[in-house]
Amino acid sequence: MDIHGDGLITKLNHMVRTRCYRDGAIYAGGFPVADVSEYLADPRNTVWFDVCEPDPKDLEVIREELGLHALAVEDALHPGQRPKLDQYAEHEFLVAYSTDLDPETQELRGHEVGVFLTKTALVTVRADDSFDIEAVIARWDAMSRLASSGVVYLLHGLLDYVVDTHFDTVQQLDQDIDGLEGQLFDEQTSDADLQRRSFALRKSLVNFRRLVLPMRDVVSSLLKHDLGGTDETMVPYYRDVYDHILRVTEWTESLRDLLANIMETRLTVRSNRLNVIVKKVTSWAAIIAVPTAVTGFYGQNLPYPGYQQTWGFWMSTAVIVVLSVGLYVVFRIRGWL
């Protein structure tokens, strides 16, 4: 096992980053996971370590060091869990997702992180490096004045980063949907392109909603049961995170309604356009029917007024012109042509 600076340990094909806080400051970093118990023996210490691309043996070591429940370890080994907060006798297990949106395809990308919480340790488990743990560390370093709050401080930094990515994602979705709304009455935009973009945004919005809504219950549970008077310093910060989650949730619901209205409006526009086309076709058909009817009448084999007479030809021509022009003027006045 090779130990490098800034709390980074390289082992086999994955990395483990470790830190120990004492009395509100970083006390140590880069120590082996097997030494965690030595640091936790001192009640003044709070330990964090991050495992990327773990295998069962890695988590078994962590489980033995922290006394983790087998079901929580199993969940950490199988990505794709829903956002949640599971409570066990000796610890808690949290699953959260940071999110972003592909600017080209409007496809939502969720990056999962599993978190084990004990009274004096926080463990983050990532299936890959898509979840930006460096951004979380930057949050911790920027708010180091709160480090004396221990695990509660570390968890807040992680949740604050996660919710901020939700905010960025919902803002991007809002902008994309606004762009879609602007193309509703654009004659140059094809129905196929608009439907493709609408479907992509609707799919991303549904997936985003699945990742965001459970976070409201997660933070609410933390406020009610875990913080509840044990750390008054951090309570306002968690309330701020909870407020942001509520705003993202409400924004998501409004976007879902807006996207549904856009799709309905598009159908209405197409229906109205079809009605206009039908009216125009019907109007021209009525105009064309006039000369057809007149010439049909004069084409019969029976004698009629003007039969084989020059004035009969001119009379039929006049009838065609007058009726056709009359119908055209009427249809124009009514807006059918």
Tab-separated table of N, CA and C in Angstrom, residues 135-217:
chain	number	residue	atom	x	y	z
A	135	ALA	N	-15.094	18.411	-5.129
A	135	ALA	CA	-15.964	19.559	-4.882
A	135	ALA	C	-16.500	19.527	-3.453
A	136	VAL	N	-16.754	18.323	-2.926
A	136	VAL	CA	-17.215	18.192	-1.542
A	136	VAL	C	-16.115	18.614	-0.580
A	137	ILE	N	-14.893	18.178	-0.849
A	137	ILE	CA	-13.756	18.548	0.005
A	137	ILE	C	-13.580	20.066	0.001
A	138	ALA	N	-13.772	20.682	-1.163
A	138	ALA	CA	-13.662	22.137	-1.253
A	138	ALA	C	-14.708	22.813	-0.367
A	139	ARG	N	-15.919	22.241	-0.291
A	139	ARG	CA	-16.948	22.786	0.608
A	139	ARG	C	-16.490	22.703	2.059
A	140	TRP	N	-15.936	21.557	2.420
A	140	TRP	CA	-15.463	21.386	3.799
A	140	TRP	C	-14.370	22.405	4.131
A	141	ASP	N	-13.430	22.549	3.215
A	141	ASP	CA	-12.327	23.474	3.471
A	141	ASP	C	-12.812	24.917	3.540
A	142	ALA	N	-13.832	25.252	2.746
A	142	ALA	CA	-14.359	26.617	2.751
A	142	ALA	C	-15.136	26.932	4.029
A	143	MET	N	-15.646	25.903	4.704
A	143	MET	CA	-16.424	26.101	5.937
A	143	MET	C	-15.743	25.393	7.105
A	144	SER	N	-14.427	25.458	7.135
A	144	SER	CA	-13.669	24.756	8.179
A	144	SER	C	-13.971	25.272	9.574
A	145	ARG	N	-14.540	26.477	9.672
A	145	ARG	CA	-14.867	27.021	10.996
A	145	ARG	C	-15.926	26.185	11.716
A	146	LEU	N	-16.649	25.355	10.944
A	146	LEU	CA	-17.698	24.519	11.530
A	146	LEU	C	-17.227	23.089	11.783
A	147	ALA	N	-15.940	22.824	11.546
A	147	ALA	CA	-15.432	21.458	11.620
A	147	ALA	C	-15.564	20.857	13.013
A	148	SER	N	-15.676	21.691	14.023
A	148	SER	CA	-15.818	21.164	15.386
A	148	SER	C	-17.128	20.414	15.575
A	149	SER	N	-18.074	20.568	14.625
A	149	SER	CA	-19.347	19.845	14.710
A	149	SER	C	-19.216	18.399	14.257
A	150	GLY	N	-18.048	18.006	13.787
A	150	GLY	CA	-17.772	16.599	13.494
A	150	GLY	C	-18.502	16.066	12.280
A	151	VAL	N	-19.124	14.894	12.442
A	151	VAL	CA	-19.783	14.208	11.340
A	151	VAL	C	-20.911	15.055	10.753
A	152	VAL	N	-21.609	15.792	11.591
A	152	VAL	CA	-22.710	16.627	11.118
A	152	VAL	C	-22.204	17.690	10.137
A	153	TYR	N	-21.029	18.216	10.423
A	153	TYR	CA	-20.394	19.193	9.533
A	153	TYR	C	-20.017	18.553	8.199
A	154	LEU	N	-19.435	17.364	8.236
A	154	LEU	CA	-19.039	16.679	7.009
A	154	LEU	C	-20.254	16.331	6.152
A	155	LEU	N	-21.297	15.846	6.795
A	155	LEU	CA	-22.494	15.466	6.056
A	155	LEU	C	-23.147	16.685	5.416
A	156	HIS	N	-23.135	17.800	6.122
A	156	HIS	CA	-23.729	19.016	5.551
A	156	HIS	C	-23.007	19.429	4.278
A	157	GLY	N	-21.682	19.402	4.280
A	157	GLY	CA	-20.933	19.775	3.094
A	157	GLY	C	-21.274	18.905	1.902
A	158	LEU	N	-21.442	17.622	2.151
A	158	LEU	CA	-21.792	16.696	1.072
A	158	LEU	C	-23.196	16.977	0.545
A	159	LEU	N	-24.161	17.129	1.449
A	159	LEU	CA	-25.543	17.392	1.029
A	159	LEU	C	-25.663	18.747	0.341
A	160	ASP	N	-24.912	19.718	0.818
A	160	ASP	CA	-24.959	21.046	0.211
A	160	ASP	C	-24.477	20.984	-1.239
A	161	TYR	N	-23.425	20.212	-1.482
A	161	TYR	CA	-22.939	20.043	-2.853
A	161	TYR	C	-23.983	19.329	-3.714
A	162	VAL	N	-24.566	18.264	-3.187
A	162	VAL	CA	-25.556	17.495	-3.937
A	162	VAL	C	-26.737	18.376	-4.334
A	163	VAL	N	-27.254	19.148	-3.393
A	163	VAL	CA	-28.420	19.987	-3.673
A	163	VAL	C	-28.069	21.108	-4.648
A	164	ASP	N	-26.842	21.622	-4.564
A	164	ASP	CA	-26.429	22.646	-5.527
A	164	ASP	C	-26.397	22.092	-6.952
A	165	THR	N	-25.972	20.839	-7.118
A	165	THR	CA	-26.018	20.235	-8.460
A	165	THR	C	-27.457	20.077	-8.926
A	166	HIS	N	-28.373	19.800	-7.987
A	166	HIS	CA	-29.790	19.723	-8.343
A	166	HIS	C	-30.284	21.077	-8.847
A	167	PHE	N	-29.840	22.137	-8.169
A	167	PHE	CA	-30.237	23.482	-8.578
A	167	PHE	C	-29.729	23.787	-9.986
A	168	ASP	N	-28.466	23.477	-10.222
A	168	ASP	CA	-27.899	23.729	-11.552
A	168	ASP	C	-28.661	22.942	-12.629
A	169	THR	N	-29.023	21.709	-12.301
A	169	THR	CA	-29.722	20.862	-13.274
A	169	THR	C	-31.115	21.391	-13.570
A	170	VAL	N	-31.848	21.778	-12.542
A	170	VAL	CA	-33.216	22.250	-12.769
A	170	VAL	C	-33.203	23.590	-13.504
A	171	GLN	N	-32.159	24.406	-13.295
A	171	GLN	CA	-32.030	25.642	-14.058
A	171	GLN	C	-31.787	25.345	-15.535
A	172	GLN	N	-30.944	24.354	-15.803
A	172	GLN	CA	-30.685	23.977	-17.194
A	172	GLN	C	-31.938	23.419	-17.846
A	173	LEU	N	-32.692	22.610	-17.104
A	173	LEU	CA	-33.954	22.087	-17.626
A	173	LEU	C	-34.924	23.222	-17.929
A	174	ASP	N	-34.963	24.193	-17.047
A	174	ASP	CA	-35.853	25.344	-17.247
A	174	ASP	C	-35.478	26.093	-18.525
A	175	GLN	N	-34.192	26.307	-18.740
A	175	GLN	CA	-33.746	27.006	-19.943
A	175	GLN	C	-34.084	26.212	-21.203
A	176	ASP	N	-33.873	24.898	-21.151
A	176	ASP	CA	-34.169	24.067	-22.321
A	176	ASP	C	-35.660	24.045	-22.623
A	177	ILE	N	-36.477	23.997	-21.586
A	177	ILE	CA	-37.928	23.998	-21.796
A	177	ILE	C	-38.399	25.353	-22.312
A	178	ASP	N	-37.776	26.439	-21.831
A	178	ASP	CA	-38.101	27.770	-22.368
A	178	ASP	C	-37.783	27.841	-23.861
A	179	GLY	N	-36.627	27.258	-24.234
A	179	GLY	CA	-36.283	27.224	-25.655
A	179	GLY	C	-37.283	26.430	-26.465
A	180	LEU	N	-37.763	25.353	-25.878
A	180	LEU	CA	-38.775	24.533	-26.543
A	180	LEU	C	-40.079	25.307	-26.690
A	181	GLU	N	-40.410	26.079	-25.661
A	181	GLU	CA	-41.638	26.879	-25.696
A	181	GLU	C	-41.569	27.928	-26.803
A	182	GLY	N	-40.348	28.466	-27.022
A	182	GLY	CA	-40.193	29.477	-28.046
A	182	GLY	C	-40.341	28.934	-29.461
A	183	GLN	N	-40.219	27.613	-29.620
A	183	GLN	CA	-40.339	27.000	-30.942
A	183	GLN	C	-41.746	26.495	-31.250
A	184	LEU	N	-42.666	26.708	-30.332
A	184	LEU	CA	-44.022	26.209	-30.528
A	184	LEU	C	-44.654	26.751	-31.804
A	185	PHE	N	-44.465	28.039	-32.051
A	185	PHE	CA	-45.127	28.680	-33.189
A	185	PHE	C	-44.145	28.972	-34.323
A	186	ASP	N	-42.979	28.316	-34.240
A	186	ASP	CA	-41.975	28.487	-35.288
A	186	ASP	C	-42.282	27.538	-36.444
A	187	GLU	N	-42.569	28.116	-37.594
A	187	GLU	CA	-42.933	27.307	-38.756
A	187	GLU	C	-41.739	26.505	-39.290
A	188	GLN	N	-40.519	26.962	-38.951
A	188	GLN	CA	-39.329	26.293	-39.470
A	188	GLN	C	-38.983	25.020	-38.702
A	189	THR	N	-39.509	24.898	-37.467
A	189	THR	CA	-39.204	23.729	-36.641
A	189	THR	C	-40.121	22.573	-37.021
A	190	SER	N	-39.526	21.446	-37.348
A	190	SER	CA	-40.329	20.291	-37.736
A	190	SER	C	-40.971	19.646	-36.518
A	191	ASP	N	-42.112	19.005	-36.740
A	191	ASP	CA	-42.794	18.309	-35.653
A	191	ASP	C	-41.929	17.195	-35.078
A	192	ALA	N	-41.204	16.497	-35.942
A	192	ALA	CA	-40.368	15.386	-35.478
A	192	ALA	C	-39.278	15.880	-34.539
A	193	ASP	N	-38.634	17.006	-34.864
A	193	ASP	CA	-37.573	17.545	-34.014
A	193	ASP	C	-38.129	18.021	-32.682
A	194	LEU	N	-39.262	18.692	-32.728
A	194	LEU	CA	-39.874	19.192	-31.491
A	194	LEU	C	-40.324	18.040	-30.607
A	195	GLN	N	-40.897	17.017	-31.199
A	195	GLN	CA	-41.327	15.857	-30.415
A	195	GLN	C	-40.137	15.113	-29.818
A	196	ARG	N	-39.036	15.027	-30.572
A	196	ARG	CA	-37.841	14.359	-30.055
A	196	ARG	C	-37.280	15.099	-28.851
A	197	ARG	N	-37.183	16.416	-28.968
A	197	ARG	CA	-36.669	17.208	-27.843
A	197	ARG	C	-37.622	17.165	-26.655
A	198	SER	N	-38.923	17.215	-26.921
A	198	SER	CA	-39.913	17.146	-25.841
A	198	SER	C	-39.807	15.820	-25.096
A	199	PHE	N	-39.669	14.738	-25.838
A	199	PHE	CA	-39.561	13.428	-25.214
A	199	PHE	C	-38.283	13.320	-24.389
A	200	ALA	N	-37.165	13.827	-24.917
A	200	ALA	CA	-35.892	13.771	-24.187
A	200	ALA	C	-35.973	14.563	-22.889
A	201	LEU	N	-36.565	15.760	-22.947
A	201	LEU	CA	-36.691	16.579	-21.741
A	201	LEU	C	-37.667	15.958	-20.749
A	202	ARG	N	-38.732	15.386	-21.240
A	202	ARG	CA	-39.705	14.746	-20.352
A	202	ARG	C	-39.064	13.552	-19.635
A	203	LYS	N	-38.286	12.778	-20.366
A	203	LYS	CA	-37.598	11.633	-19.761
A	203	LYS	C	-36.609	12.089	-18.702
A	204	SER	N	-35.823	13.116	-19.004
A	204	SER	CA	-34.856	13.635	-18.030
A	204	SER	C	-35.556	14.215	-16.813
A	205	LEU	N	-36.677	14.882	-17.042
A	205	LEU	CA	-37.409	15.489	-15.929
A	205	LEU	C	-37.994	14.418	-15.009
A	206	VAL	N	-38.507	13.340	-15.584
A	206	VAL	CA	-39.050	12.244	-14.779
A	206	VAL	C	-37.940	11.600	-13.946
A	207	ASN	N	-36.792	11.338	-14.579
A	207	ASN	CA	-35.668	10.738	-13.847
A	207	ASN	C	-35.136	11.682	-12.773
A	208	PHE	N	-35.099	12.966	-13.093
A	208	PHE	CA	-34.634	13.955	-12.123
A	208	PHE	C	-35.564	14.010	-10.916
A	209	ARG	N	-36.850	13.947	-11.175
A	209	ARG	CA	-37.832	13.976	-10.094
A	209	ARG	C	-37.654	12.780	-9.154
A	210	ARG	N	-37.310	11.617	-9.718
A	210	ARG	CA	-37.096	10.430	-8.898
A	210	ARG	C	-35.891	10.584	-7.965
A	211	LEU	N	-34.919	11.371	-8.394
A	211	LEU	CA	-33.725	11.560	-7.577
A	211	LEU	C	-33.884	12.688	-6.563
A	212	VAL	N	-34.754	13.648	-6.872
A	212	VAL	CA	-34.881	14.839	-6.032
A	212	VAL	C	-35.912	14.662	-4.920
A	213	LEU	N	-37.073	14.131	-5.259
A	213	LEU	CA	-38.152	14.057	-4.271
A	213	LEU	C	-37.762	13.320	-2.991
A	214	PRO	N	-37.083	12.156	-3.061
A	214	PRO	CA	-36.727	11.474	-1.809
A	214	PRO	C	-35.767	12.259	-0.926
A	215	MET	N	-35.000	13.180	-1.505
A	215	MET	CA	-34.051	13.948	-0.702
A	215	MET	C	-34.761	14.839	0.308
A	216	ARG	N	-35.973	15.216	0.006
A	216	ARG	CA	-36.742	16.023	0.948
A	216	ARG	C	-36.980	15.254	2.243
A	217	ASP	N	-37.313	13.981	2.108
A	217	ASP	CA	-37.531	13.148	3.290
A	217	ASP	C	-36.228	12.844	4.015
